Coordinates of C-alpha atoms in Angstrom, one line a residue:
X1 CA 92.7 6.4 -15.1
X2 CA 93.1 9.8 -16.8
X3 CA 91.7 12.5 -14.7
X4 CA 89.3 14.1 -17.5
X5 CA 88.1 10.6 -17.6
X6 CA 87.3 10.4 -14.1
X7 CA 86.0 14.0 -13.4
X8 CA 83.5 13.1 -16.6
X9 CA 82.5 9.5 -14.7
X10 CA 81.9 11.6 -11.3
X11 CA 79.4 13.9 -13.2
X12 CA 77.6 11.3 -14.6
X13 CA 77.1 9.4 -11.3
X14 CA 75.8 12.7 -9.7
X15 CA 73.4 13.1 -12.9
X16 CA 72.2 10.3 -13.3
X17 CA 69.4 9.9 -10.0
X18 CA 68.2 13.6 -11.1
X19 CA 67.7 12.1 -14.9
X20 CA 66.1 9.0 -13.6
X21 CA 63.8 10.8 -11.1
X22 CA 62.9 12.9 -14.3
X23 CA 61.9 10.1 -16.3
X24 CA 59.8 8.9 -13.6
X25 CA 58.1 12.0 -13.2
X26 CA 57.0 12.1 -16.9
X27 CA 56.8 8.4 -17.5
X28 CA 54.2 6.3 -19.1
X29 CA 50.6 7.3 -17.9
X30 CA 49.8 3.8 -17.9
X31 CA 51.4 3.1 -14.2
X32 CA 48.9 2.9 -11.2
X33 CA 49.0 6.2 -8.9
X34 CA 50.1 5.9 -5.2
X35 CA 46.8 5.2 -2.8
X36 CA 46.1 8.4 -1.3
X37 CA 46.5 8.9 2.5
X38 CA 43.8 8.5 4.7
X39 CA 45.3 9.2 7.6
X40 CA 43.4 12.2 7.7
X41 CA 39.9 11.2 6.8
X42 CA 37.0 9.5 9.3
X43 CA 34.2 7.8 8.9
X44 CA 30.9 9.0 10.1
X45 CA 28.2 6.7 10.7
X46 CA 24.1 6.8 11.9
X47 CA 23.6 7.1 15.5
X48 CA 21.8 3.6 16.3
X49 CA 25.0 2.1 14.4
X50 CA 26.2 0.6 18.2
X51 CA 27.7 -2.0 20.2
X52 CA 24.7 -4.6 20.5
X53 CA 23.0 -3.3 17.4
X54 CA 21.3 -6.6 15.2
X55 CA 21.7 -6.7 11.5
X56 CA 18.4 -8.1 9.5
X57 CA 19.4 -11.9 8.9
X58 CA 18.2 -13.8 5.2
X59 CA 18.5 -10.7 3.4
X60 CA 21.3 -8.1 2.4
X61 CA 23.0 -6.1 5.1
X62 CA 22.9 -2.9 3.8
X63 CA 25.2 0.1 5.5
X64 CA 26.0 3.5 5.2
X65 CA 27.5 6.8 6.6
X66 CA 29.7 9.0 5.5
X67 CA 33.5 10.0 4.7
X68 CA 34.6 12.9 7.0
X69 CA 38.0 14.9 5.8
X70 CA 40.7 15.8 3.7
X71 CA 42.4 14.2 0.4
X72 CA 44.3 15.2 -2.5
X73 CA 42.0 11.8 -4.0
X74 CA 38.4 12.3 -5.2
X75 CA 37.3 9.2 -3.7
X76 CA 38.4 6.7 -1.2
X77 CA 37.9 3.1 -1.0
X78 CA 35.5 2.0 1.8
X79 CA 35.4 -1.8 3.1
X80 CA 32.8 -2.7 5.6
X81 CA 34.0 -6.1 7.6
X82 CA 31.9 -8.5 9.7
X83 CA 34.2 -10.8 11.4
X84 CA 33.5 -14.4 13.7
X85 CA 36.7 -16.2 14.6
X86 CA 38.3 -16.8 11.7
X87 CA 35.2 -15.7 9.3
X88 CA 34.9 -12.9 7.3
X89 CA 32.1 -11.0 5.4
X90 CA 33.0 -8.1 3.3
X91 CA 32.0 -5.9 0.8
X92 CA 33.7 -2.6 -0.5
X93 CA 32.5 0.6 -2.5
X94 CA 34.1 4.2 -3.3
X95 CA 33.2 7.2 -1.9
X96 CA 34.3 10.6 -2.6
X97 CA 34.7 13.1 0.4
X98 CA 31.5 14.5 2.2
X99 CA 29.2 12.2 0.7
X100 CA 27.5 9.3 1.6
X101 CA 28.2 6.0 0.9
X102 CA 26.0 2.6 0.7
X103 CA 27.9 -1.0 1.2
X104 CA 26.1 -4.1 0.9
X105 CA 27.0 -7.3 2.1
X106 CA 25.7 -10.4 1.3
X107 CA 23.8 -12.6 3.5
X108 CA 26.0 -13.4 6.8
X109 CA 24.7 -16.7 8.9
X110 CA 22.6 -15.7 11.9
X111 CA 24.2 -16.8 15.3
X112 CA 23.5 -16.7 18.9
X113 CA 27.2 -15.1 19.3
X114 CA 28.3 -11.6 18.2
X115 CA 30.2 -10.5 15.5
X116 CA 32.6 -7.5 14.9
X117 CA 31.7 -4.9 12.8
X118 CA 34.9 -2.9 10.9
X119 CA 34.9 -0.1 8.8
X120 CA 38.1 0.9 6.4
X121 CA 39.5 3.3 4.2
X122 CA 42.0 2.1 1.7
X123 CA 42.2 -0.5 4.4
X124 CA 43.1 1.6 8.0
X125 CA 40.4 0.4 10.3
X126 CA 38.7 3.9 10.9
X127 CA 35.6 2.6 13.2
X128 CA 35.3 -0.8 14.8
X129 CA 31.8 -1.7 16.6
X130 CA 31.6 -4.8 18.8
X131 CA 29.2 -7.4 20.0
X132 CA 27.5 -6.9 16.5
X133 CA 24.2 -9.4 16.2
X134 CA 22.7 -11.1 13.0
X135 CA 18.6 -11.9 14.1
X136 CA 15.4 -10.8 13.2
X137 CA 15.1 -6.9 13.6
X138 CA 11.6 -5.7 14.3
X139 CA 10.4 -2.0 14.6
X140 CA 7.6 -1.1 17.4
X141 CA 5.9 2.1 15.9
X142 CA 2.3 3.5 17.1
X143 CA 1.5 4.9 20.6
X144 CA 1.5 4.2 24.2
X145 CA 0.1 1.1 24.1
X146 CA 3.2 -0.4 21.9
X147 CA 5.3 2.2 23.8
X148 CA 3.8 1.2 26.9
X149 CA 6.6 0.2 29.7
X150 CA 7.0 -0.3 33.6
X151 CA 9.7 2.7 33.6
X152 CA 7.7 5.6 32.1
X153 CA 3.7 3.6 33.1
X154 CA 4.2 2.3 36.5
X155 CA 7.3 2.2 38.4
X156 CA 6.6 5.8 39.9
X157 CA 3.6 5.9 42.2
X158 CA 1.7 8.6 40.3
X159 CA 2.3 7.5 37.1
X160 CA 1.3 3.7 38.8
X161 CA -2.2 5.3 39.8
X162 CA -3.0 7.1 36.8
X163 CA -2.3 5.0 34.6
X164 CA -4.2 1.7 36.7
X165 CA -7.3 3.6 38.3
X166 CA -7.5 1.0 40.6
X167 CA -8.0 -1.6 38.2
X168 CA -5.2 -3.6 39.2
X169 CA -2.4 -4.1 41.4
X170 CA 1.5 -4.4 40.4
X171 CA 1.3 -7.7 40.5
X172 CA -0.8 -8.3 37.8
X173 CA 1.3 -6.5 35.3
X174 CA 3.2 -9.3 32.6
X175 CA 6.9 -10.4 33.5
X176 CA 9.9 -8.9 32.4
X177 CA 11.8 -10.7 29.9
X178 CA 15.3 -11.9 30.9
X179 CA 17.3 -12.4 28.0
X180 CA 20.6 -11.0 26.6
X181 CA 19.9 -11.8 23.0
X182 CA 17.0 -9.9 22.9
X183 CA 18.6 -6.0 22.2
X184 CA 16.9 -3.3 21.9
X185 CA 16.7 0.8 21.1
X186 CA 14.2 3.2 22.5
X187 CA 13.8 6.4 20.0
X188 CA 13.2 9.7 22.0
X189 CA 10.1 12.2 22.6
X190 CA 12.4 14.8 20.2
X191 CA 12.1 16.4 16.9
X192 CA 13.4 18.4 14.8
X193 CA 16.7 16.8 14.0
X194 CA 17.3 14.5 10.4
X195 CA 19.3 12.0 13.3
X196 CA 17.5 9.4 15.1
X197 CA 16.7 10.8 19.1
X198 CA 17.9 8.2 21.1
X199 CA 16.9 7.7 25.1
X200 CA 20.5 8.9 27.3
X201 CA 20.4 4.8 28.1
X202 CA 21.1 3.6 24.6
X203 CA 23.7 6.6 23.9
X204 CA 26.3 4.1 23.7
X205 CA 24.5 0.9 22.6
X206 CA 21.3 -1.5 22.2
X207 CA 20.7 -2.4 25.6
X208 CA 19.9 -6.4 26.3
X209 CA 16.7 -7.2 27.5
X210 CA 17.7 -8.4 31.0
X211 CA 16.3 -8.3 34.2
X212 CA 18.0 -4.6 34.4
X213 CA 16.7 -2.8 31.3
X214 CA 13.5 -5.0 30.5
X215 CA 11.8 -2.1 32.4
X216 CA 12.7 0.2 29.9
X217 CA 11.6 -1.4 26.8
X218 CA 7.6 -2.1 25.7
X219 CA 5.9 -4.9 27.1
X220 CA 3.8 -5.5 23.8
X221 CA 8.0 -5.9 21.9
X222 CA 9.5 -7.3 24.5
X223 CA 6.7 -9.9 25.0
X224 CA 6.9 -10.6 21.3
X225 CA 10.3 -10.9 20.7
X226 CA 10.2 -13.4 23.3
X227 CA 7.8 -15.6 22.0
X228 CA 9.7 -15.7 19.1
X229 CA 13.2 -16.6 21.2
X230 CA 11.1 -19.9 22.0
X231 CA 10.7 -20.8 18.9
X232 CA 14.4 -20.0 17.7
X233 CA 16.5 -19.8 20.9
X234 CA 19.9 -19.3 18.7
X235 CA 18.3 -16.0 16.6
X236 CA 18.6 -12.9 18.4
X237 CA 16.3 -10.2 18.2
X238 CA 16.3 -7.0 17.9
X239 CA 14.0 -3.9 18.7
X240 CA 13.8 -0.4 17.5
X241 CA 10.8 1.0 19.6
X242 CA 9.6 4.5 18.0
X243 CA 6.2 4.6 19.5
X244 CA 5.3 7.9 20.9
X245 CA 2.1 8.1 23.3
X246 CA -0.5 10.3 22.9
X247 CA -0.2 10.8 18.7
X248 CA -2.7 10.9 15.8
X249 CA -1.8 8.6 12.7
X250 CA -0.9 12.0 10.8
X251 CA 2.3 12.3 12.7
X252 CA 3.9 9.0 11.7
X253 CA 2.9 10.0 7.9
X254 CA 5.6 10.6 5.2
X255 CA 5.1 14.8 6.2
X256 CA 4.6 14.4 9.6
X257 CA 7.3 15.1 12.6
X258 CA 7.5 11.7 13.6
X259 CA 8.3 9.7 10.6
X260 CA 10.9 12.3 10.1
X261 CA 12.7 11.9 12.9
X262 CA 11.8 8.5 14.2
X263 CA 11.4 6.3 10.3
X264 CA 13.0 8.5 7.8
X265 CA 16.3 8.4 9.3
X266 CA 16.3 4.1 9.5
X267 CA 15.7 4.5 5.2
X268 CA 17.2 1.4 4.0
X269 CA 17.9 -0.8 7.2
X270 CA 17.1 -4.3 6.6
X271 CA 14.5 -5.4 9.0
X272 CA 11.9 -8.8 9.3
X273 CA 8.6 -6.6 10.0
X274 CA 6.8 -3.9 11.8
X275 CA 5.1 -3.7 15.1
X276 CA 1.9 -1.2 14.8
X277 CA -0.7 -0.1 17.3
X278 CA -2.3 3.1 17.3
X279 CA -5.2 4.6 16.8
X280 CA -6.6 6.0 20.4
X281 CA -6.0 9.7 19.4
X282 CA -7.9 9.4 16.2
X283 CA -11.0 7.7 17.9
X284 CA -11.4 10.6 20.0
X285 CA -12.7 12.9 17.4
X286 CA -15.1 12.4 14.0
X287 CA -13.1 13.4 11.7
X288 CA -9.4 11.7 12.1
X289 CA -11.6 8.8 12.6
X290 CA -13.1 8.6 9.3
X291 CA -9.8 9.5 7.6
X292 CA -8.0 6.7 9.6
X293 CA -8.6 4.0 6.9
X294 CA -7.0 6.0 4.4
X295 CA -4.3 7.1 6.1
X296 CA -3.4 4.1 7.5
X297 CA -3.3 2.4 4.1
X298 CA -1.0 5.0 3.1
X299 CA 1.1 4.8 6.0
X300 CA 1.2 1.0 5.8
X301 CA 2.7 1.7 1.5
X302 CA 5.1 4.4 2.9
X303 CA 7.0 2.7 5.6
X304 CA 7.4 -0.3 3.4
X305 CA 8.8 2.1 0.9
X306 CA 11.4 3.7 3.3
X307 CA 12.7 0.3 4.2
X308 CA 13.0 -1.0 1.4
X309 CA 10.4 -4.1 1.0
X310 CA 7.5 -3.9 -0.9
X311 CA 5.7 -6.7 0.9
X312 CA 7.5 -6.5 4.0
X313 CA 5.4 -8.1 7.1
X314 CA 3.3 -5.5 8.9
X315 CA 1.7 -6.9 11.9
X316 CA -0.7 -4.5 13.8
X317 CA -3.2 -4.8 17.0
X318 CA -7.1 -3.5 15.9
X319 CA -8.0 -1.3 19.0
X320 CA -9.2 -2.9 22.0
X321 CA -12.2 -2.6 24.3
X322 CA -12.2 1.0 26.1
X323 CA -15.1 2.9 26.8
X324 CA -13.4 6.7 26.5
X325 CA -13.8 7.6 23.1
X326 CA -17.1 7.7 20.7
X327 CA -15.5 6.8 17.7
X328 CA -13.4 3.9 18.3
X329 CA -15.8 1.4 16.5
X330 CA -15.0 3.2 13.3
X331 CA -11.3 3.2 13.9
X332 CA -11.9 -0.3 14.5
X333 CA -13.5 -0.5 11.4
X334 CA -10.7 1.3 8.9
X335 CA -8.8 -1.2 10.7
X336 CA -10.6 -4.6 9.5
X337 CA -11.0 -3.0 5.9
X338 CA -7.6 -2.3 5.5
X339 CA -6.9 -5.4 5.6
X340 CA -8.0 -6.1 1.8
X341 CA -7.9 -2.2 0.8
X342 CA -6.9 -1.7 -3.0
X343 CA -5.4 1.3 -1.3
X344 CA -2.9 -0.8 0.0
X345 CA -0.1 -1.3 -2.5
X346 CA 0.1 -4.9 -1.2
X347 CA -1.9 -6.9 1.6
X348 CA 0.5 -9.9 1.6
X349 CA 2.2 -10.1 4.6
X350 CA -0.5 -7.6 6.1
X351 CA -1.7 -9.4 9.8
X352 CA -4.0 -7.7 12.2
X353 CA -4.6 -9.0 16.1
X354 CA -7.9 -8.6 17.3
X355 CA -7.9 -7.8 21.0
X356 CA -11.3 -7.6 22.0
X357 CA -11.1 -10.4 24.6
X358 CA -8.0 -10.0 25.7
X359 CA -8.5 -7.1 28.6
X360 CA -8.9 -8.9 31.4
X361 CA -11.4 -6.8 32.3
X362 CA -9.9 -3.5 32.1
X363 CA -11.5 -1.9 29.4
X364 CA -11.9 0.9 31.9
X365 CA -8.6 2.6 31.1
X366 CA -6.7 3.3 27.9
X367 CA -4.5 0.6 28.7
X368 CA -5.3 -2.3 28.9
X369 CA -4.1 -5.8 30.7
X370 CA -3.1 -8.6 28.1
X371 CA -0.2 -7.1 26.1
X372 CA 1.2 -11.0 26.5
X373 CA -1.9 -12.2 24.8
X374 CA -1.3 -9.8 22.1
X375 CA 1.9 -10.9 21.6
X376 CA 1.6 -14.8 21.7
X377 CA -0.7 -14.1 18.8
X378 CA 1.3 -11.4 16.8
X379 CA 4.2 -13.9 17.0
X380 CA 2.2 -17.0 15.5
X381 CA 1.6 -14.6 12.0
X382 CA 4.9 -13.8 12.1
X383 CA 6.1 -17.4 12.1
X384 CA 3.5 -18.0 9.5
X385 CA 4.7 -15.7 7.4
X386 CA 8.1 -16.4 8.1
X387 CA 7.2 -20.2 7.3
X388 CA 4.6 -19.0 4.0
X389 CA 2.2 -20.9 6.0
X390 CA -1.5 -19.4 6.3
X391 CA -1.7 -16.6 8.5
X392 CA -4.1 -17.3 11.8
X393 CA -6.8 -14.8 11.8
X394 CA -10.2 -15.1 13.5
X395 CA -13.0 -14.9 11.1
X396 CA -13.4 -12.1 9.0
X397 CA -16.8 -10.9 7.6
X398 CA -17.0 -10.6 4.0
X399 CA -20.4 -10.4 2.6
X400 CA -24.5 -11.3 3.9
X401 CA -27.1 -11.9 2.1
X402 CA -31.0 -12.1 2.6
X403 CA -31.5 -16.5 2.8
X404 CA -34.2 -18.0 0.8
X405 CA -35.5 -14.6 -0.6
X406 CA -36.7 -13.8 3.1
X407 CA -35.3 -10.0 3.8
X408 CA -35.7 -10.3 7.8
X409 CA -33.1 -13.4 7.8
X410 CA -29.5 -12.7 6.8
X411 CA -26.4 -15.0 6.3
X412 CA -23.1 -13.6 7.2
X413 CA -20.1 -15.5 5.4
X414 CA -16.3 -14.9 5.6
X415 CA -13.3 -14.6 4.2
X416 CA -11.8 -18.3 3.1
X417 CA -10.0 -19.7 5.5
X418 CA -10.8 -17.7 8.7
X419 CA -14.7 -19.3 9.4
X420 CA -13.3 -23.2 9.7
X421 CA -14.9 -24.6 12.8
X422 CA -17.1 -21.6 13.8
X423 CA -18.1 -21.8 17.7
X424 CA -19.4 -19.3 20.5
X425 CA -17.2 -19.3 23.1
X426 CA -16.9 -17.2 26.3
X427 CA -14.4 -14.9 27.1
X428 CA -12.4 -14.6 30.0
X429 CA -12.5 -11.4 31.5
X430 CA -10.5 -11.7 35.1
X431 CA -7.2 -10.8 35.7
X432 CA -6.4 -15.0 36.0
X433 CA -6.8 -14.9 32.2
X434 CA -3.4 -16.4 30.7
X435 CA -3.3 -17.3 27.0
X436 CA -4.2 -20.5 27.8
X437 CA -7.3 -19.9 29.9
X438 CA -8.9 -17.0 27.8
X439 CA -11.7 -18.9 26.6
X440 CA -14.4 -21.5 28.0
X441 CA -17.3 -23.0 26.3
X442 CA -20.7 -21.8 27.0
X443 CA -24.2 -22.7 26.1
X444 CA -25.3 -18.9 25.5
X445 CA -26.7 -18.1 22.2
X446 CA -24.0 -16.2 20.2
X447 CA -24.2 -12.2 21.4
X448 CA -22.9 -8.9 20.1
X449 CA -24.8 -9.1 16.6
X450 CA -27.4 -6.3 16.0
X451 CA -29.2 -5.7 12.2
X452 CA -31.1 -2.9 11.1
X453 CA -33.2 -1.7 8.0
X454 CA -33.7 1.2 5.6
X455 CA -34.5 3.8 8.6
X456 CA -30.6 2.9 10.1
X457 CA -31.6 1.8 13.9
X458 CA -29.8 -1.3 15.2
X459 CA -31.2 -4.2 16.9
X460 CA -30.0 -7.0 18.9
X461 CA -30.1 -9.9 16.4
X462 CA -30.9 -13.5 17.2
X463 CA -27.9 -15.6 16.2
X464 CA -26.9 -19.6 15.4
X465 CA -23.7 -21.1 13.2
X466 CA -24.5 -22.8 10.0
X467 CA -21.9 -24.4 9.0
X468 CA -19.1 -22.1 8.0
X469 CA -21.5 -19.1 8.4
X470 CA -23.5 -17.4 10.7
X471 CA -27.5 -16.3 10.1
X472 CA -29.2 -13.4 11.8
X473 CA -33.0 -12.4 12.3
X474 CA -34.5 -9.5 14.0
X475 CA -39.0 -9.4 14.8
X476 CA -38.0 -6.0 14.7
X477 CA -36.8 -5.6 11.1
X478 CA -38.6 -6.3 8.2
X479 CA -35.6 -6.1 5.9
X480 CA -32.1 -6.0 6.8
X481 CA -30.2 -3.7 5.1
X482 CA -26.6 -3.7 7.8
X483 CA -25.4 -6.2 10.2
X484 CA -23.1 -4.9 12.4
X485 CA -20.9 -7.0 15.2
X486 CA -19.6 -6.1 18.5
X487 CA -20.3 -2.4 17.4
X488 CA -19.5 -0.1 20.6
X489 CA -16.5 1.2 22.5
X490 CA -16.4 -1.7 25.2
X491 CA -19.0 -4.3 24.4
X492 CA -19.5 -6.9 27.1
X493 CA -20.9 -10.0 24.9
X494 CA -20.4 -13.2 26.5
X495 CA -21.3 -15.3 23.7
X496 CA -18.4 -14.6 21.4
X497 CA -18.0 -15.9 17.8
X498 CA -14.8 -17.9 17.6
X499 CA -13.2 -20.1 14.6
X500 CA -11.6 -23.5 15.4
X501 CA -8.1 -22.0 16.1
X502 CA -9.7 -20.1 19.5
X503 CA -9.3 -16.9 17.6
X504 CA -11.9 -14.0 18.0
X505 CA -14.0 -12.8 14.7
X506 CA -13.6 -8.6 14.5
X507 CA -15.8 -6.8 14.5
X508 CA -17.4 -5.3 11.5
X509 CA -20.2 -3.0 9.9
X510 CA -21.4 -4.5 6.3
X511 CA -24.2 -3.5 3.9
X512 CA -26.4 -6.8 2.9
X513 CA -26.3 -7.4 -0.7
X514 CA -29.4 -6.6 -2.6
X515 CA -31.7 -4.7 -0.4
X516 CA -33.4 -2.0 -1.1
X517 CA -31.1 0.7 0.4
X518 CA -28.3 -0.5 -1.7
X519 CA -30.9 -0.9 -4.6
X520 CA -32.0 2.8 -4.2
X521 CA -28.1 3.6 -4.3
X522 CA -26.9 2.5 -7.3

């Protein structure tokens, strides 16, 4: 070969990866970019997202959190993973740096074993979260009788005897549960963070129910959730407590410090219902008392909002017998009508527990025995709803009306379906009372109802069943204008009215229709 030839065949070998490089530089637009790195980026994630944390089963597990970092890319890809054996559940979003991002994946079965939760960007596993349930997730909100627990209440000897006033021994207080699929997260006496305060104990993950951190958790949720493990022994359950003792319902509104830091941070987690009881604070003055209906209707509309359901189940205990505060027959009260408020965006789903005879016979003290009775019956409505059955309910007053045109006889009727197989029975009111025993038949005349006229003073009212209603008369009232039932802090009837189901009727104030006080109203 000549050597111009081969000194012009060198050149063009040296050339020619520089001229190639070139043309991939400024090649067609249409190619696919390299994925950007992301070995520099994290993912940041809510506080109660944990080892032992239960995702809402039969609806869409929704997530979020946030990308953390660097990049020379606007967005990332973000894959969220739930993984069983050889199972995988999945669902994937982008997210641009520093802002939040929202994954939802479609329904994943519900299992008494755990799953693994993953989370990716542009597929490096960034956070992984184990022992990751799919159940029924439930949040306990209200005060310290939902927060109520052997820890805080009773486990220390003053807290024992201020809290009992020698009403009852140890002994007497409900059974732990004792079960690992039952998990659970207790939200903290803090403000004034957007996070979620969580106790030091669940720092690092929902603690199980067992026979070593039962103590710590509610006995009203933990009571519950186990009635409902009875009746599905392979769901697991979960509990996010946010009760605080000793709070008004103005806290837990949308602009109050408690639904900030203990509901506004859970916005958009999937769960199968709330837990409520509360109301103490606002009995103890006039005021809050007569504004509790219409805040609590509002509260009811805004934590539904928050999480997403507009009918989602809302289970709540009316208050019970206690004979500290004047004005917890009107809290008592807002809490019946609420039950069919037009304030109320919704009352579907919408289930309160009446608790009047379920004490023991410690009405004494703020709380009461019989948080198991309480939750044997909160668990039934739940299963109705969850099985669109009718809801159990004890009757429910709805209307009364002069009979036969004479004005010193009333009829009281009820809502449909609560009044079926009306019956006076007695209540129970030892500390032997088990959910079982509550009740015995008596031959009293039914007690507790009172009547008055124009002038407003109550009288004791004579009272029989008829059929699915019940009729009241007074000597001492000429014509009824209110009927009023169980009206007092701690009444002590024992004649109570009952339906067929054992369940107690509320009590209740109600105008009669067309008398002349209402008359002189319009």
């Amino acid at each position: 070969m000549r050597y111009d030839v081969l000194q012009r065949w060198c050149t063009a070998m040296v050339l020619l990866p520089m001229l190639l490089a070139l043309v991939g530089c400024t090649g067609s637009t249409s190619s696919e970019p390299p994925s950007p790195s992301a070995s520099s980026l994290s993912v940041d994630l809510p506080e109660y997202y944990l080892s032992g944390m239960v995702l809402q089963r039969n609806k869409p597990i929704r997530l979020h959190g946030t990308v953390q970092g660097t990049s020379t890319s606007k967005s990332v890809q973000v894959m969220a993973r739930l993984t069983y054996k050889d199972k995988q559940y999945e669902s994937s979003t982008q997210a641009g740096i520093d802002k939040q991002f929202n994954i939802t994946i479609d329904k994943v079965p519900s299992q008494a074993d755990a799953y693994i939760l993953t989370f990716l960007l542009e597929g490096q596993v960034k956070r992984t979260i184990h022992n990751v349930y799919v159940g029924d997730v439930f949040i306990a909100a209200g005060q310290s009788n939902m927060e109520l627990n052997y820890a805080d209440y009773y486990e220390q000897p003053d807290s024992f005897d201020s809290n009992v006033r020698d009403m009852f021994t140890k002994s007497d207080l409900p059974s732990f549960v004792d079960d690992d699929n039952i998990r659970f997260l207790v939200v903290d006496h803090k403000i004034g963070s957007s996070a979620l305060p969580l106790k030091s104990f669940n720092s690092a993950q929902w603690l199980p129910a067992n026979e070593s951190n039962a103590k710590k958790l509610g006995y009203l949720p933990q009571l519950f959730a186990e009635q409902l493990r009875l009746h599905h022994p392979n769901i697991p359950i979960g509990i996010i407590q946010t009760a605080w003792g000793g709070t008004d319902i103005a806290r837990h509104l949308r602009d109050g410090d408690i639904y900030a830091n203990h509901i506004a941070p859970l916005d958009g987690y999937n769960v199968a219902g709330i837990l409520w009881y509360q109301g103490e604070n606002d009995a103890a003055e006039q005021e809050p008392a007569l504004q509790y209906e219409a805040n609590f209707s509002t509260l009811i509309n805004q934590y539904r909002e928050v999480l997403g359901d507009s009918d989602l189940p809302f289970l709540y205990v009316q208050l019970a017998r206690y004979t500290g505060y004047a004005y917890t027959p009107i809290v008592r009260q807002a809490q019946f009508s609420v039950l069919h408020s037009a304030a109320v965006n919704t009352t579907r789903n919408l289930a309160m527990t009446v608790s009047m005879d379920t004490d023991k016979g410690t009405a004494k003290i703020i709380h009461p025995l019989g948080k198991e009775i309480l939750a044997k019956r909160m668990a039934d409505q739940w299963l109705a709803i969850e099985g669109q059955t009718t809801i159990p309910s004890g009757p429910q007053a709805s209307s009364a009306e002069p009979v036969d045109g004479d004005a010193s006889t009333v009829s009281v009727s009820f809502n449909t379906g609560t009044a079926h197989g009306l019956q006076a029975l007695e209540p129970n009111r030892t500390l032997r009372a088990t959910t079982s025993t509550l009740t015995s038949s008596t031959d009293l005349p039914l007690q507790g109802f009172e009547v008055a006229g124009i002038d407003g003073v109550f009288h004791t009212a004579s009272a029989y069943i008829q059929g699915n209603t019940v009729r009241l008369h007074s000597d001492e009232v000429s014509a009824v204008s209110q009927v009023r039932y169980l009206w007092g802090g701690a009444p002590t009837s024992q004649s109570m009215l009952y339906n067929a189901q054992k369940l107690p009727a509320s009590p209740f104030l109600i105008a009669v229709r067309n008398t002349p006080i209402l008359y002189r109203n319009r």
